[in-house]
Coordinates of C-alpha atoms in Angstrom, one line a residue:
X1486 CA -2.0 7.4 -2.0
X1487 CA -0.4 5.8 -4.7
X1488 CA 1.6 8.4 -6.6
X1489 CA 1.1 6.8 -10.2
X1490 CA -2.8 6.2 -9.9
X1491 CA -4.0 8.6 -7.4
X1492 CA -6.0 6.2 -5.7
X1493 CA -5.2 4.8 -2.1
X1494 CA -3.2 1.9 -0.8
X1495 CA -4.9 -0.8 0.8
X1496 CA -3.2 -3.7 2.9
X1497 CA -4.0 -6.8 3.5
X1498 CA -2.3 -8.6 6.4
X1499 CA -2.2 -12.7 5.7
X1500 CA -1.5 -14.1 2.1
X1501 CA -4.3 -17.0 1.5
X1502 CA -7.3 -16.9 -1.1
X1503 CA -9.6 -14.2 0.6
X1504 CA -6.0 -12.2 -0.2
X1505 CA -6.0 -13.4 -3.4
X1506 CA -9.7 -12.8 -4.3
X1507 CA -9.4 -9.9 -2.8
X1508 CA -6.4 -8.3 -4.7
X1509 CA -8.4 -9.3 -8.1
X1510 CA -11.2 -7.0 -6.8
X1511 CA -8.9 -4.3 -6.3
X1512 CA -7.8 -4.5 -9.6
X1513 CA -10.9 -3.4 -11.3
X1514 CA -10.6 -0.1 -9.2
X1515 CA -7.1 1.0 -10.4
X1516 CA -5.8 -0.7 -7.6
X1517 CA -2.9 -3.4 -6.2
X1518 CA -3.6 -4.9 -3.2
X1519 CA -0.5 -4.6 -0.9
X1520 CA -0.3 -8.4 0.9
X1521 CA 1.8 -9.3 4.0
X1522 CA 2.5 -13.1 3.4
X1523 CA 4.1 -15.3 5.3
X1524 CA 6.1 -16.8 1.9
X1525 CA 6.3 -16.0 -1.7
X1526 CA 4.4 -18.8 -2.0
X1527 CA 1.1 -17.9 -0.9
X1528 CA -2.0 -18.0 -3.0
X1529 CA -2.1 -13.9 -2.8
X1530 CA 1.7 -13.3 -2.7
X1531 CA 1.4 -15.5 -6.5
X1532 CA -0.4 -13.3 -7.9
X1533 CA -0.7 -9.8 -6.2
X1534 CA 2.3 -7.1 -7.6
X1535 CA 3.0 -5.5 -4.1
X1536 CA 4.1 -8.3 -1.7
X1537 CA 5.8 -7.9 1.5
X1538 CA 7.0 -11.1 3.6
X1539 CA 6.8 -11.0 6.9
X1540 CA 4.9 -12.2 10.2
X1541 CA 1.0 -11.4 11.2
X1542 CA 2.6 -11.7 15.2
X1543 CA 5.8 -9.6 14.1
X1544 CA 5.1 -5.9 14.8
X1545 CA 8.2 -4.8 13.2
X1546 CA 7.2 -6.7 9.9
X1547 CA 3.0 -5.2 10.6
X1548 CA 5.0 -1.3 10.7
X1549 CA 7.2 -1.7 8.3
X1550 CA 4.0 -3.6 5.9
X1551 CA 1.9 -0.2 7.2
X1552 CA 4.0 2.6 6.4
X1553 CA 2.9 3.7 3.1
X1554 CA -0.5 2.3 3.7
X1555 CA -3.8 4.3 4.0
X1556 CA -5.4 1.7 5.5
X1557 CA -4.7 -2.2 6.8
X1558 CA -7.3 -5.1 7.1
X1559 CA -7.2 -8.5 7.6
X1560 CA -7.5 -11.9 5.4
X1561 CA -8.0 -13.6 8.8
X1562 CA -8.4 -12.8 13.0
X1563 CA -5.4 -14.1 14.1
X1564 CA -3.7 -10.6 14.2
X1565 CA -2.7 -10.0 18.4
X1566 CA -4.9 -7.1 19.4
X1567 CA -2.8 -5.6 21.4
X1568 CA -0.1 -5.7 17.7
X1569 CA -3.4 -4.0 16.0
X1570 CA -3.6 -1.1 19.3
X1571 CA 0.3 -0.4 19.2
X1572 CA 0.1 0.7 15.5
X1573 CA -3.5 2.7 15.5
X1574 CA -2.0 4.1 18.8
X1575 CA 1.0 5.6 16.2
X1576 CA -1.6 7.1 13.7
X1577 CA -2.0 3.8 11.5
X1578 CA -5.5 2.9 10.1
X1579 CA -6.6 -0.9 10.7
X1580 CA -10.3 -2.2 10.0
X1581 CA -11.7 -3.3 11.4
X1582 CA -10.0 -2.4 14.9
X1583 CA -9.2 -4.2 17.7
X1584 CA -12.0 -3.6 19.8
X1585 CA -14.3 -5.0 17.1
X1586 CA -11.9 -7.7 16.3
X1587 CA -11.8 -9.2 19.8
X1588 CA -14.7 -10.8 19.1
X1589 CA -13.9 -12.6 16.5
X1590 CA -11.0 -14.2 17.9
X1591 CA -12.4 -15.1 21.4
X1592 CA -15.6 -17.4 21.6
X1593 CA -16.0 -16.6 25.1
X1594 CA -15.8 -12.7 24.8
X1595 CA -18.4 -13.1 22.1
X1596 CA -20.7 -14.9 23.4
X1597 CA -20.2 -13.1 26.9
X1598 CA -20.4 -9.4 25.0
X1599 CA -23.7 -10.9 22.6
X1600 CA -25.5 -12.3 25.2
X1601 CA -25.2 -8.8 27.3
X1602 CA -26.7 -7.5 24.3
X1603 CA -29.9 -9.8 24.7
X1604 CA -29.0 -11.8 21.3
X1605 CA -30.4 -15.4 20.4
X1606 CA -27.5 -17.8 21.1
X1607 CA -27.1 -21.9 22.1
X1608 CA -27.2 -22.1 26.2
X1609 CA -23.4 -22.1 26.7
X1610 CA -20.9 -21.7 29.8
X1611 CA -17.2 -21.1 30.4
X1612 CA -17.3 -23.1 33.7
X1613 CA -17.9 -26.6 35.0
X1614 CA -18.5 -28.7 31.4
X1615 CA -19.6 -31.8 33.7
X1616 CA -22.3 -29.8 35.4
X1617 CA -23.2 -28.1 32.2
X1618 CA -24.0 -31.3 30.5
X1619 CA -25.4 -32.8 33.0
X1620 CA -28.2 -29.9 32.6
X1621 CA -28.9 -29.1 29.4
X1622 CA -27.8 -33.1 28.5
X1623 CA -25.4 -35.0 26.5
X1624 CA -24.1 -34.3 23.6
X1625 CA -22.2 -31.1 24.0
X1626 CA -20.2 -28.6 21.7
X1627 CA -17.1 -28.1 23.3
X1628 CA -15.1 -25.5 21.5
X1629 CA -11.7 -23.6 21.7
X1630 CA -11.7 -20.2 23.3
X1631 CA -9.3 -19.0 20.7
X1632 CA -7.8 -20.1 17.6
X1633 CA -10.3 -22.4 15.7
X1634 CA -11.9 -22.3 11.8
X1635 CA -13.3 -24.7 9.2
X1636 CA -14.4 -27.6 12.0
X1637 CA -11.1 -27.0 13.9
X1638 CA -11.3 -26.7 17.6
X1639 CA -14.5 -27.7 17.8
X1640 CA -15.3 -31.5 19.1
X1641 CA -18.8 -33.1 19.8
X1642 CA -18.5 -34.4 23.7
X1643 CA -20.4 -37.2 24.7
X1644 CA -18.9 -37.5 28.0
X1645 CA -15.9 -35.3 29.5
X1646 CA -13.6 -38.2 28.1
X1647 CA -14.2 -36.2 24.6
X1648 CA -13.0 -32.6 25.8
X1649 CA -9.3 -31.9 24.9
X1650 CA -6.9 -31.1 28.2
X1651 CA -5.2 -28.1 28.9
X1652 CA -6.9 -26.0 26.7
X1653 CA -9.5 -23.0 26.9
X1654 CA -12.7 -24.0 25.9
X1655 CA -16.5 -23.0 26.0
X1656 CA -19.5 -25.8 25.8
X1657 CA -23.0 -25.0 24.1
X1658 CA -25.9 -27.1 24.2
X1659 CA -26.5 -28.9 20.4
X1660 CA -29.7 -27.3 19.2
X1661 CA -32.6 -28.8 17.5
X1662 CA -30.9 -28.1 14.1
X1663 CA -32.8 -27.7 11.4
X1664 CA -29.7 -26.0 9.1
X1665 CA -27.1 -23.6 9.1
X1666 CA -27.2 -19.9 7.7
X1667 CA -24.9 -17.3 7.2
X1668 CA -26.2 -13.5 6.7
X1669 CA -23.4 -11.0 5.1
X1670 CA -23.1 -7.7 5.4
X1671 CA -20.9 -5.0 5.4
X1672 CA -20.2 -1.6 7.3
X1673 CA -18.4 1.3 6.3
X1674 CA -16.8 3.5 8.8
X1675 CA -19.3 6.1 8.2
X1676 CA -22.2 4.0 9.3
X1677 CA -23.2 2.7 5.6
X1678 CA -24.5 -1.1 5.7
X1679 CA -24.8 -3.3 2.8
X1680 CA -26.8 -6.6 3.6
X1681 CA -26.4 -9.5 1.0
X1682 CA -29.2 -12.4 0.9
X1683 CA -29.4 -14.5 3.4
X1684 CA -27.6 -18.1 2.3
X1685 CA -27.8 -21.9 3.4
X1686 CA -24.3 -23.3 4.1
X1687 CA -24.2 -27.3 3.8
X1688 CA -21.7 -28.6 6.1
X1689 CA -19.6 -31.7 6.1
X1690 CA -16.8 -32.8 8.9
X1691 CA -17.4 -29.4 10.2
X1692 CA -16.2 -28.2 6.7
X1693 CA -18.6 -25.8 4.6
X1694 CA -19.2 -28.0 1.5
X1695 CA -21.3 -25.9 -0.6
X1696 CA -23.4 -22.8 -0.3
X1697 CA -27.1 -21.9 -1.7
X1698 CA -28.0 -18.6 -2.5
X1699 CA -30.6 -17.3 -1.9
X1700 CA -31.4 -20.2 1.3
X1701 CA -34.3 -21.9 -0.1
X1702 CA -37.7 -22.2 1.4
X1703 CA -36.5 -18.9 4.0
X1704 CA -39.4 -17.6 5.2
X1705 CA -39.1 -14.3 4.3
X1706 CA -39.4 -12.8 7.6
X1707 CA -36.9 -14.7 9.2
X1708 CA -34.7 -13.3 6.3
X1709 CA -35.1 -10.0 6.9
X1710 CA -34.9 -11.2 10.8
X1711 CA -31.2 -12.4 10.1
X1712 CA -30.4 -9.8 8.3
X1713 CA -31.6 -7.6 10.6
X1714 CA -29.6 -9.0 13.5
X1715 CA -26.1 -9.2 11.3
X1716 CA -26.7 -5.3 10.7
X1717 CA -27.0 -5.0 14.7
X1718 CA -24.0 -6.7 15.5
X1719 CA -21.9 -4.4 13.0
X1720 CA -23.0 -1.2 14.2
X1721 CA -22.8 -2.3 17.8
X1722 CA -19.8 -3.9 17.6
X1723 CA -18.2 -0.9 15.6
X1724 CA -17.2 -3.3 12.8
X1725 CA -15.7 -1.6 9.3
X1726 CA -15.9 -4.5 6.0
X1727 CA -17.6 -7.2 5.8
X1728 CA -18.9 -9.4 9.0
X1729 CA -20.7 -13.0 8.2
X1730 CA -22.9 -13.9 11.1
X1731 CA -23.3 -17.6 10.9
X1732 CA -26.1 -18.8 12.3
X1733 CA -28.4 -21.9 13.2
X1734 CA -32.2 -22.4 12.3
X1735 CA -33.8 -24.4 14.6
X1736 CA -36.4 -27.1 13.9
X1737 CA -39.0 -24.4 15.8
X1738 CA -38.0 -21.6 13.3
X1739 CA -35.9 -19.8 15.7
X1740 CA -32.3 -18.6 15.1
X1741 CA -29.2 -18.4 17.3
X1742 CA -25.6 -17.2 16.3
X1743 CA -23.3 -19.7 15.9
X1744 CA -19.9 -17.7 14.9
X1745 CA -18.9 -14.3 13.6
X1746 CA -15.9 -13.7 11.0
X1747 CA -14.9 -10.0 10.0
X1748 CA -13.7 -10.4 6.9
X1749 CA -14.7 -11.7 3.6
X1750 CA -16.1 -15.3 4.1
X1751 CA -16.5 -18.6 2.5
X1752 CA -20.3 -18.5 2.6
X1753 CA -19.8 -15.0 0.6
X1754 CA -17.5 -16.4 -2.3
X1755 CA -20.8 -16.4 -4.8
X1756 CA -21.1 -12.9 -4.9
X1757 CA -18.3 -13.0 -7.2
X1758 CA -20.6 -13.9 -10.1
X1759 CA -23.7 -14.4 -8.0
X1760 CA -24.0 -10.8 -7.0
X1761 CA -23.9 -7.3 -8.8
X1762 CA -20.9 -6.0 -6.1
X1763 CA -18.5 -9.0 -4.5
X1764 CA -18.1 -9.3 -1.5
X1765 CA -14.3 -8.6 -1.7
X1766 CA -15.1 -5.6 -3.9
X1767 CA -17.3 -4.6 -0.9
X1768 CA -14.7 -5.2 1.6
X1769 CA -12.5 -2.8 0.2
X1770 CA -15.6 0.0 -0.6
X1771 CA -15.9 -0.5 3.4
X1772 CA -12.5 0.4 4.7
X1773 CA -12.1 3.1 2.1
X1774 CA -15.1 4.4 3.4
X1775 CA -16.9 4.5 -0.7
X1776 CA -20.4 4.1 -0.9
X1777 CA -21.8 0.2 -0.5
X1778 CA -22.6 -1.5 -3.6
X1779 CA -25.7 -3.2 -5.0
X1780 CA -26.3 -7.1 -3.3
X1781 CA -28.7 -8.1 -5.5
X1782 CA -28.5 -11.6 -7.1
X1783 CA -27.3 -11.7 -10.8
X1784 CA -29.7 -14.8 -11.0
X1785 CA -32.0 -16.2 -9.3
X1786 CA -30.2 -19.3 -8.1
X1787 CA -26.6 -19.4 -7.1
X1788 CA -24.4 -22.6 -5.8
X1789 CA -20.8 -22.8 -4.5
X1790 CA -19.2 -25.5 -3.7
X1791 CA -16.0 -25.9 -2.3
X1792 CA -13.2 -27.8 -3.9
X1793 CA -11.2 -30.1 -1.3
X1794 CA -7.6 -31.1 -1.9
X1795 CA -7.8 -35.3 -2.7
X1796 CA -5.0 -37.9 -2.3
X1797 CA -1.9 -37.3 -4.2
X1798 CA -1.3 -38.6 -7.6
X1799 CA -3.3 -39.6 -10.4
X1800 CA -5.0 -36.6 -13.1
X1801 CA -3.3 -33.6 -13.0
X1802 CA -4.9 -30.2 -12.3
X1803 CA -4.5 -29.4 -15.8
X1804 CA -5.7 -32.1 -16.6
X1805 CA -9.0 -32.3 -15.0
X1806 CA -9.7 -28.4 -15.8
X1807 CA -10.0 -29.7 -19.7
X1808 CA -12.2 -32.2 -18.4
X1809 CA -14.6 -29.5 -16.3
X1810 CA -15.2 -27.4 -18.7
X1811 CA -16.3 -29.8 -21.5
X1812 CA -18.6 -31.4 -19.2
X1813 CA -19.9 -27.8 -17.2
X1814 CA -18.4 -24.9 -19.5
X1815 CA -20.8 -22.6 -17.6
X1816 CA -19.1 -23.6 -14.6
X1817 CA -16.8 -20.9 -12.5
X1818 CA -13.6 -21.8 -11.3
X1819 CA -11.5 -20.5 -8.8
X1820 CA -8.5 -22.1 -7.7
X1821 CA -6.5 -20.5 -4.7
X1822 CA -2.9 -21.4 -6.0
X1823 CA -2.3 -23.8 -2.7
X1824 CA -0.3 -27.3 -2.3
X1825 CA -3.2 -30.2 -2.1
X1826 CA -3.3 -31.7 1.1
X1827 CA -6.1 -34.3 1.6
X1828 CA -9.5 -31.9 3.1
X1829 CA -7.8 -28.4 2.4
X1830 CA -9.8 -25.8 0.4
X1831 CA -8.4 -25.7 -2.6
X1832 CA -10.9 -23.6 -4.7
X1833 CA -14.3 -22.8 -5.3
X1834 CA -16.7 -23.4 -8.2
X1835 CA -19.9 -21.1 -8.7
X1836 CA -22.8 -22.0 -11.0
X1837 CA -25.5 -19.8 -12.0
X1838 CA -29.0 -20.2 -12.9
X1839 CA -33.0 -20.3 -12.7
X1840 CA -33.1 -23.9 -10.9
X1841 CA -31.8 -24.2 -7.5
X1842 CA -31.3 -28.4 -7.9
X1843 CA -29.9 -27.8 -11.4
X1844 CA -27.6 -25.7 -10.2
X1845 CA -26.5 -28.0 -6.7
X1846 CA -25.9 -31.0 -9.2
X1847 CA -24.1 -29.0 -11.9
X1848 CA -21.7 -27.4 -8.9
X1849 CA -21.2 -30.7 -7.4
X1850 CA -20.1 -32.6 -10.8
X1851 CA -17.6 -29.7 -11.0
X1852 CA -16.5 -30.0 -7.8
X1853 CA -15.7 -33.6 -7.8
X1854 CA -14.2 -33.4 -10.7
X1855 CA -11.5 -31.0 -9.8
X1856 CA -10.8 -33.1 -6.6
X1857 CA -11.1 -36.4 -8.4
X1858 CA -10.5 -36.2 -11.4
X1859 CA -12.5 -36.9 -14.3
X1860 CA -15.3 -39.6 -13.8
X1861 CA -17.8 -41.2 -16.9

C-alpha cells in the first residue's frame, strides 16, 4: 500500500502507450501507476510520477521494480516466464501469471493447448510446411512461434521460397475471410468477467487501421457466440485483466481464433470514451481484484482509428493539432509521446456518435490529418 493514499501499488512492467493510458486510468482512482521502462523516454515513463528504468529480461531490475509492489502486470508478453515463476515463487503477485501468459507468447502452445480444448481455429501444423500446403493449398500463413505483433512475423507464403530460414514457425490455412473481430473481456482473480461488445477491426499491412464498435451488421448470436468463447478462454486459461481474443468471421458465418493478447489491446482503445468503464480502468479493477465495471457503449457508434507515424518533415505536430480540431473539434486525441518513424503507432483518435459512416469518415479525416498534416 501506498502510505500517503492508502490505496495499493500497481506495476506495470514495459513503458509504451497501453503504460501510458494505463497510468491516466489509475489516476482517477487515487492512484500512480509504477512503470518499469526501458528509458526515461518512453511514452509512460513521460508522463507517469513513479518510474523505474530497467530491463523486462533483467530479473534483478523485475525484483527490485516489484518490491514495494502489491501486484505487477504487463504492458506487453515479452516478459520470460520462467523471470515471472522465479519472482511469484518469492511471494511476488504477477497477472496475469505465467502459466496463462504462455499462451500469449507462443503461437504453437496456443494453438496446441486451444485446439485440445475443442476451440474453432484455421487448420494449422508445426511440421512439414510443404506438405501442409500442399493439402489444404496455396497460400499459406506462416507465422513466428514467438515474438511477433502488429503484422510482424507473420508472412503470406505462396510457395516455401516465401517462409523465413532458421526461424520457429507455424502455417495456418488462409480462411474464407469475411472480416476480422476482436471480443474483450476481462477476469478478475476471483472469477468476475466483464465482456465489452464485440468490435470489427479494419486491417491494413497487417496493421489494425481502425476499429468499429459495436461490429456492424453482427448477427447477434454470433456476438454473444464470441463473447461467449473469449469468457471460456479466460476462465480456462486462468487469465487475471483484460484478454482480447481476435478472431476471424468467415464468409459461412463461422468464427475461428486468430490471436490472444492479455493485456489491454488496440481494438479496446475506444472504451476510453466509447465505454462507461475503459478498458485500462478495467485492467487495473482485475488484478486488484475490485468489482468489473459497466461495458456498455456511451453511444451508439464508436470509431478508432489509428494514427501512423508519416515521413519526416513538413507541419509540425503542433501544428496539425490546431488544424484537427477546427476541422473535427468533437474529435478525441491521443497521442503516445513516441519518435515518428514512418508506419509506427503514434496515437489514436476516437469519435463518437449515432451514425456508424459519420463517424468512420469523421475518424479518418482526423487521422490523416495528424499523419499528414493538414489537407483542404
Amino acid at each position: 500500500m501506498d502510505t500517503r493514499t492508502g490505496l495499493p501499488v500497481v506495476g506495470m512492467v514495459g513503458g509504451g502507450q497501453l503504460a501510458r493510458m494505463t497510468h491516466q486510468a489509475a489516476i482517477a482512482l487515487g492512484q500512480s501507476l509504477r512503470v518499469l521502462a526501458v528509458s526515461p523516454d518512453d511514452g509512460a515513463a513521460l508522463v507517469a510520477a513513479d518510474v523505474r528504468i530497467g530491463r523486462h529480461d533483467d530479473i534483478d531490475a523485475l525484483r527490485e521494480f516489484a518490491k514495494g509492489c502489491d501486484v505487477v502486470t504487463f504492458d506487453h508478453e515479452h516478459v520470460p516466464g520462467d523471470l515471472i515463476r522465479q519472482l511469484a515463487s518469492e511471494g511476488f503477485t504477477l497477472l496475469p501469471g505465467a502459466d496463462a501468459l504462455r499462451f500469449a507468447q507462443n503461437k504453437r502452445a496456443m494453438r496446441e493447448h486451444l485446439g485440445g480444448l475443442g476451440l474453432p481455429m484455421p487448420r494449422w501444423t508445426d511440421g512439414d510446411v510443404q506438405a501442409f500446403g500442399d493439402e489444404v493449398g496455396w497460400p499459406v500463413i506462416v507465422k513466428t512461434v514467438t515474438g511477433g505483433y502488429d503484422g510482424r512475423g507473420v508472412f503470406v507464403a505462396h510457395s516455401m521460397a516465401d517462409v523465413p530460414p532458421g526461424v520457429e514457425v507455424i502455417a495456418e490455412e488462409m480462411v474464407p475471410l469475411k472480416r476480422e473481430l476482436a471480443a474483450v473481456v476481462a477476469r478478475s482473480p476471483l472469477g468476475q468477467v466483464a465482456a465489452y461488445p464485440v468490435v470489427e477491426t479494419v486491417q491494413e499491412g497487417g496493421i489494425c487501421v481502425e476499429v468499429l464498435a459495436p461490429a456492424p451488421g453482427l448477427d447477434e448470436d454470433l456476438a454473444i457466440a464470441a463473447q461467449r468463447l473469449a469468457i471460456d478462454i479466460a476462465t480456462g486459461l486462468g487469465v487475471v485483466g483484460v484478454l482480447a481474443v481476435e478472431l476471424f468471421e468467415t464468409t459461412d458465418g463461422r468464427l475461428l481464433i486468430n490471436e490472444l493478447a492479455m493485456r489491454p489491446h488496440n481494438s479496446a482503445h475506444w472504451t476510453i470514451e466509447g465505454a462507461r468503464t475503459s478498458q485500462f480502468e478495467q485492467h487495473l479493477r482485475a488484478v486488484l481484484d475490485y468489482p468489473m465495471g459497466d461495458t456498455r457503449l456511451t453511444a451508439p457508434a464508436v470509431v478508432m482509428a489509428n494514427v501512423l507515424g508519416g515521413e519526416a518533415g513538413g507541419m509540425s505536430i503542433d501544428e496539425r493539432l490546431h488544424h484537427l480540431f477546427a476541422e473535427e473539434p468533437g474529435a478525441k486525441v491521443h497521442l503516445y509521446g513516441k519518435q515518428v518513424r514512418p508506419g509506427r503507432k503514434i496515437g489514436h483518435v476516437t469519435v463518437l456518435g449515432d451514425d456508424l459512416e459519420d463517424c468512420r469518415r469523421r475518424a479518418r479525416k482526423a487521422a490523416r490529418i495528424l499523419e499528414e498534416g493538414y489537407q483542404h
